[in-house]
Amino acid sequence: MELFQRLKADAGADWSAYVSHEFVEKLGAGSLPEASFRHYLVQDYLFLIQFARAYALGVYKSPTVDDMRTSLEGVKAILDIELDLHIEMCAGWGMNKAMIEASEEDRPTMAYTRFVLETGMAGDLLDLQVALAPCVIGYAEIGANLEKRYGGDLAANPYRRWIEEYAGYLYQALAKDFGDWMDRTAEIYLTEARYPRLAKIFRKASILEADFWQMGLDAEATQH
Amino acid sequence: MELFQRLKADAGADWSAYVSHEFVEKLGAGSLPEASFRHYLVQDYLFLIQFARAYALGVYKSPTVDDMRTSLEGVKAILDIELDLHIEMCAGWGMNKAMIEASEEDRPTMAYTRFVLETGMAGDLLDLQVALAPCVIGYAEIGANLEKRYGGDLAANPYRRWIEEYAGYLYQALAKDFGDWMDRTAEIYLTEARYPRLAKIFRKASILEADFWQMGLDAEATQH
Amino acid sequence: MELFQRLKADAGADWSAYVSHEFVEKLGAGSLPEASFRHYLVQDYLFLIQFARAYALGVYKSPTVDDMRTSLEGVKAILDIELDLHIEMCAGWGMNKAMIEASEEDRPTMAYTRFVLETGMAGDLLDLQVALAPCVIGYAEIGANLEKRYGGDLAANPYRRWIEEYAGYLYQALAKDFGDWMDRTAEIYLTEARYPRLAKIFRKASILEADFWQMGLDAEATQH
Amino acid sequence: MELFQRLKADAGADWSAYVSHEFVEKLGAGSLPEASFRHYLVQDYLFLIQFARAYALGVYKSPTVDDMRTSLEGVKAILDIELDLHIEMCAGWGMNKAMIEASEEDRPTMAYTRFVLETGMAGDLLDLQVALAPCVIGYAEIGANLEKRYGGDLAANPYRRWIEEYAGYLYQALAKDFGDWMDRTAEIYLTEARYPRLAKIFRKASILEADFWQMGLDAEATQH
């Protein structure tokens, strides 16, 4: 996760604003309004559909068969598993599949996903990976942080399942693998002259991720 | 402009919210805070760069040489003329080229432009045209509206040049040509079964355009 | 398979030249020179890698989640199953994985695969499907034809496995499903005005497929 | 032209087979059958249309506004000037515009152009430039070579105009500028680990260009 660590360090306050967003803090403390979480959940479902497209783009963009197979795992994880899990989790909050699929993408959902897809299409696999990283690896960092701080105290937290999912071994390993894959790509495609452009992509993506949390917070008032 | 008229009618309140946005009203009345206009101008410069990429994508996506040439005119208009005009207009507001180019894209700038580019890449030329239309044709409608309502009274309006540009013959003809080009593409690629998907693209793009105006208004407080 | 049947009928002699190519006839009769088949097998492996990319592009280009899942099956079939089967089949002809992967794409391999990928990227999902169809459905037609004519007589045919694979229930069903998927897309995206452009794509792809067989035949002299 | 020189050296015999192809030699000697040149001319027209799309893709793929403008010059040169010159040159050989536009792309025309477009889309601007280079810079090398060897003797050469065009100052400068642009991109995106992948693209493109000449030669027998 060498490249990720460097990008994260250089994103500085923009990274912190994302991983320590008020939404995240309230999620850990269990004090997040239900309306916020529900809005987030539905938007995250729509977000995942676009992320599956981004991983498919990764297969298309892969310079080797190994890269193709790695990126394919991302598509499969979403289309074969995560979308159904999401429907199931939403059901626990009283929302059925029809309601979810009839929902429209909110602005922050469109903003981050189209930025990722467009950055990946215009550039190469490394650009795409860097645009995806704040989401893929950031969620692991957030999950691990919350587990560390609130782990002993989750019994009564309504968002326990979310935290355990991203703090869990499977997701942590997935994020680590993604970071390593990015490093392998960087070994071939990264130059110092290029780095500032990647840092800009990473920072923008982090900002757009923070907006995604904010969208959740803002939903409290308006209700879903 | 048959397809455009239909899309506009179906976008209903989302279209009105865009073309009659408070930013637009204040621009016409000359009461828009200078900070708002300055922020808008700089972001519009960054926006145009992405729009030149979208027209270039149009050349790539064109099924005929005539389509290629029509889309090329859009790239040339921006890269050969409009960007320099923008720099010049910015100079009138005390901003030089270095300041403008050092500026970063604000969220609404990224959100709309990446949506257009991604929609066009994923779909065909008609998808791209429909995503571009709220900007290309919408600005003509806004310019003509403002000219009609405030035209006799522009002498003291600090934003007179902007209004005259978009109300002017050249831009009105450009927008009309774009609408006709879209109709010619629709003659070949439009079906009724497909129409709802296009209407969704058009409506989303209109919403993202309204956000662009709002970004300008919001800049008043923060200053540029 | 309505659209496929129409495209096939309109491709006329170009379709026949592909599905009844001398390479195919000799494959069925068991008289194809071993060097021809070996060259074909290795090139088909390299071809499949590009076809996996084309199906991944299909996921990216899909307008609905159902389309995404259908196209994903194509990527999985190749990357998770077919490539390994190919290595195994090649082993039966004395070629190991290292030899295959060190091989370079021959011209007809590049020509057809890049045509498919580029057509799909420039257009929409329907363009991509039509460019893929001569391969996906054509192989089923070839397999079924050969089985019908030579099926009682395959015991001594060195290419028996190939014929049985494509004549087999699984592949026949896959091809049928592909044709039906194309029809569902056509219900939304096909117009009569557009049809001639699709017919041209289909015909070009059929010609490039015939060239792929010819490459196999031509390999006899040069040896692999 | 540093990167170009390195790629050319590494393409070795494949490069020589392209720039010293029998078609080229006969063009210089004035002994090329007219049917070969006519077939080439028409295919080159269809080729240029795809090349204009490739340069437009370059605008889309450009990481900076300067890169966008440089690539735009390539689109303009073809769509605004070269296509008409080609029609005019074809007229000199008794072919009118309708005949040319009714012609179909031959296999080598499709093979090279789709390879360039697909390589550029899958990769970044540098991949695209390297795929274009054998054509853009190779023609300048061919033109200069022929001028040097046959320059005193062109009065009776029916292909004089072609040679003078590519040997001429304007085209030589264009090719030089392209090589320099590629070097500027390489300064940011080239690594030693990546180089072999670029060398492979360059070599494949050179092979596909040689096939384009061969197509011309082969046309002698069949007539156009």
Coordinates of C-alpha atoms in Angstrom, one line a residue, chain C residues 27-206:
Chain C
L27 CA -12.2 -29.6 -39.5
G28 CA -15.5 -31.6 -39.9
A29 CA -13.9 -34.1 -42.2
G30 CA -10.9 -34.5 -39.9
S31 CA -8.6 -33.6 -42.8
L32 CA -7.4 -30.3 -41.5
P33 CA -3.6 -30.2 -41.3
E34 CA -2.4 -30.3 -37.7
A35 CA -0.3 -27.2 -38.2
S36 CA -3.4 -25.3 -39.2
F37 CA -5.3 -26.4 -36.1
R38 CA -2.4 -25.7 -33.8
H39 CA -1.9 -22.2 -35.2
Y40 CA -5.7 -21.6 -34.8
L41 CA -5.7 -22.8 -31.2
V42 CA -3.0 -20.5 -30.1
Q43 CA -4.5 -17.5 -31.9
D44 CA -7.9 -18.4 -30.5
Y45 CA -6.4 -18.2 -27.0
L46 CA -5.1 -14.6 -27.7
F47 CA -8.5 -13.9 -29.3
L48 CA -10.4 -14.9 -26.2
I49 CA -8.4 -12.5 -24.0
Q50 CA -9.6 -9.7 -26.2
F51 CA -13.1 -11.1 -26.2
A52 CA -13.1 -11.0 -22.4
R53 CA -12.3 -7.3 -22.7
A54 CA -15.2 -6.9 -25.1
Y55 CA -17.6 -8.5 -22.7
A56 CA -16.2 -6.3 -19.9
L57 CA -16.9 -3.3 -22.2
G58 CA -20.4 -4.7 -22.4
V59 CA -20.8 -4.5 -18.7
Y60 CA -19.5 -0.9 -18.8
K61 CA -21.9 -0.1 -21.6
S62 CA -25.0 -1.8 -20.2
P63 CA -28.0 0.5 -19.6
T64 CA -29.5 -1.8 -16.9
V65 CA -28.2 -4.0 -14.1
D66 CA -29.7 -7.0 -15.9
D67 CA -27.7 -6.2 -19.0
M68 CA -24.6 -5.8 -16.8
R69 CA -25.1 -9.3 -15.3
T70 CA -25.7 -10.9 -18.7
S71 CA -22.5 -9.4 -20.1
L72 CA -20.6 -10.3 -16.9
E73 CA -21.4 -14.0 -17.6
G74 CA -19.4 -13.6 -20.8
V75 CA -16.4 -12.2 -19.0
K76 CA -16.5 -15.0 -16.4
A77 CA -17.0 -17.8 -18.9
I78 CA -13.7 -16.7 -20.6
L79 CA -11.5 -15.7 -17.7
D80 CA -12.7 -18.3 -15.2
I81 CA -13.2 -21.3 -17.5
E82 CA -12.4 -21.1 -21.2
L83 CA -8.8 -19.9 -21.0
D84 CA -7.9 -22.8 -18.8
L85 CA -9.8 -25.2 -21.1
H86 CA -7.8 -23.8 -24.0
I87 CA -4.5 -24.4 -22.2
E88 CA -5.6 -27.9 -21.5
M89 CA -6.6 -28.5 -25.1
C90 CA -3.3 -27.0 -26.3
A91 CA -1.5 -29.4 -24.0
G92 CA -3.1 -32.3 -25.8
W93 CA -1.4 -30.9 -28.9
G94 CA 2.0 -30.6 -27.2
M95 CA 1.9 -26.9 -26.5
N96 CA 2.4 -25.6 -22.9
K97 CA 1.2 -22.5 -21.3
A98 CA 4.5 -20.6 -21.6
M99 CA 4.6 -21.3 -25.4
I100 CA 1.1 -20.0 -25.8
E101 CA 1.5 -16.9 -23.8
A102 CA 4.8 -16.1 -25.5
S103 CA 3.0 -16.2 -28.9
E104 CA 2.2 -13.0 -30.7
E105 CA -1.2 -12.0 -32.1
D106 CA -1.4 -12.7 -35.8
R107 CA -3.0 -10.0 -38.1
P108 CA -6.4 -11.5 -38.4
T109 CA -6.6 -11.9 -34.6
M110 CA -5.8 -8.2 -34.1
A111 CA -8.1 -7.2 -37.0
Y112 CA -11.3 -8.8 -35.7
T113 CA -10.8 -8.2 -32.0
R114 CA -9.9 -4.5 -32.3
F115 CA -12.8 -4.0 -34.7
V116 CA -15.2 -5.5 -32.2
L117 CA -13.8 -3.4 -29.3
E118 CA -13.7 -0.2 -31.3
T119 CA -17.1 -0.6 -32.7
G120 CA -18.5 -1.2 -29.2
M121 CA -16.7 1.7 -27.7
A122 CA -17.8 4.2 -30.4
G123 CA -21.4 3.0 -30.4
D124 CA -23.7 1.6 -27.9
L125 CA -24.4 -1.9 -26.4
L126 CA -26.3 -2.9 -29.6
D127 CA -23.4 -2.1 -31.8
L128 CA -21.1 -4.1 -29.6
Q129 CA -23.5 -7.1 -29.6
V130 CA -23.8 -7.0 -33.3
A131 CA -20.0 -7.0 -33.7
L132 CA -19.7 -10.0 -31.3
A133 CA -22.6 -12.0 -32.8
P134 CA -20.8 -13.5 -35.8
C135 CA -18.4 -15.1 -33.4
V136 CA -20.7 -16.0 -30.5
I137 CA -23.6 -17.3 -32.6
G138 CA -21.6 -18.3 -35.7
Y139 CA -19.6 -20.8 -33.7
A140 CA -22.8 -22.5 -32.5
E141 CA -24.1 -22.7 -36.1
I142 CA -20.8 -24.1 -37.3
G143 CA -20.7 -26.6 -34.4
A144 CA -24.3 -27.7 -35.1
N145 CA -23.7 -28.1 -38.8
L146 CA -20.6 -30.2 -38.4
E147 CA -22.3 -32.4 -35.8
K148 CA -25.2 -33.0 -38.2
R149 CA -23.0 -33.9 -41.1
Y150 CA -20.2 -35.7 -39.4
G151 CA -21.7 -36.6 -36.0
G152 CA -21.9 -40.3 -36.6
D153 CA -18.3 -40.4 -37.8
L154 CA -16.3 -38.5 -35.2
A155 CA -14.6 -41.4 -33.5
A156 CA -11.5 -41.0 -35.6
N157 CA -11.6 -37.2 -36.1
P158 CA -8.7 -35.5 -34.2
Y159 CA -10.9 -32.4 -33.9
R160 CA -13.8 -34.2 -32.3
R161 CA -13.5 -32.4 -29.0
W162 CA -13.8 -29.0 -30.7
I163 CA -16.9 -30.0 -32.7
E164 CA -18.6 -31.6 -29.6
E165 CA -17.9 -28.5 -27.6
Y166 CA -19.6 -26.1 -29.9
A167 CA -22.3 -28.5 -31.0
G168 CA -23.0 -29.3 -27.3
Y169 CA -26.0 -28.3 -25.3
L170 CA -24.1 -25.7 -23.2
Y171 CA -22.7 -23.8 -26.0
Q172 CA -25.9 -23.9 -28.1
A173 CA -27.8 -22.5 -25.1
L174 CA -25.2 -19.8 -24.6
A175 CA -25.5 -18.7 -28.2
K176 CA -29.3 -18.8 -28.1
D177 CA -29.2 -16.6 -24.9
F178 CA -26.9 -14.2 -26.6
G179 CA -29.3 -13.9 -29.6
D180 CA -32.2 -13.3 -27.2
W181 CA -30.2 -10.6 -25.3
M182 CA -29.5 -8.9 -28.6
D183 CA -33.2 -8.9 -29.4
R184 CA -34.0 -7.4 -26.0
T185 CA -31.5 -4.6 -26.7
A186 CA -32.9 -4.1 -30.2
E187 CA -36.4 -3.7 -28.9
I188 CA -35.2 -0.5 -27.3
Y189 CA -32.5 0.7 -29.6
L190 CA -33.2 -0.6 -33.1
T191 CA -34.8 1.6 -35.8
E192 CA -35.1 0.9 -39.5
A193 CA -33.0 3.9 -40.3
R194 CA -30.2 2.5 -38.1
Y195 CA -30.4 -1.0 -39.4
P196 CA -28.2 -0.6 -42.4
R197 CA -25.3 0.6 -40.1
L198 CA -25.8 -2.6 -38.0
A199 CA -25.9 -4.8 -41.1
K200 CA -22.6 -3.3 -42.2
I201 CA -21.0 -4.0 -38.8
F202 CA -22.2 -7.6 -38.9
R203 CA -21.0 -8.1 -42.4
K204 CA -17.5 -6.7 -41.7
A205 CA -17.3 -8.8 -38.6
S206 CA -18.2 -11.9 -40.6

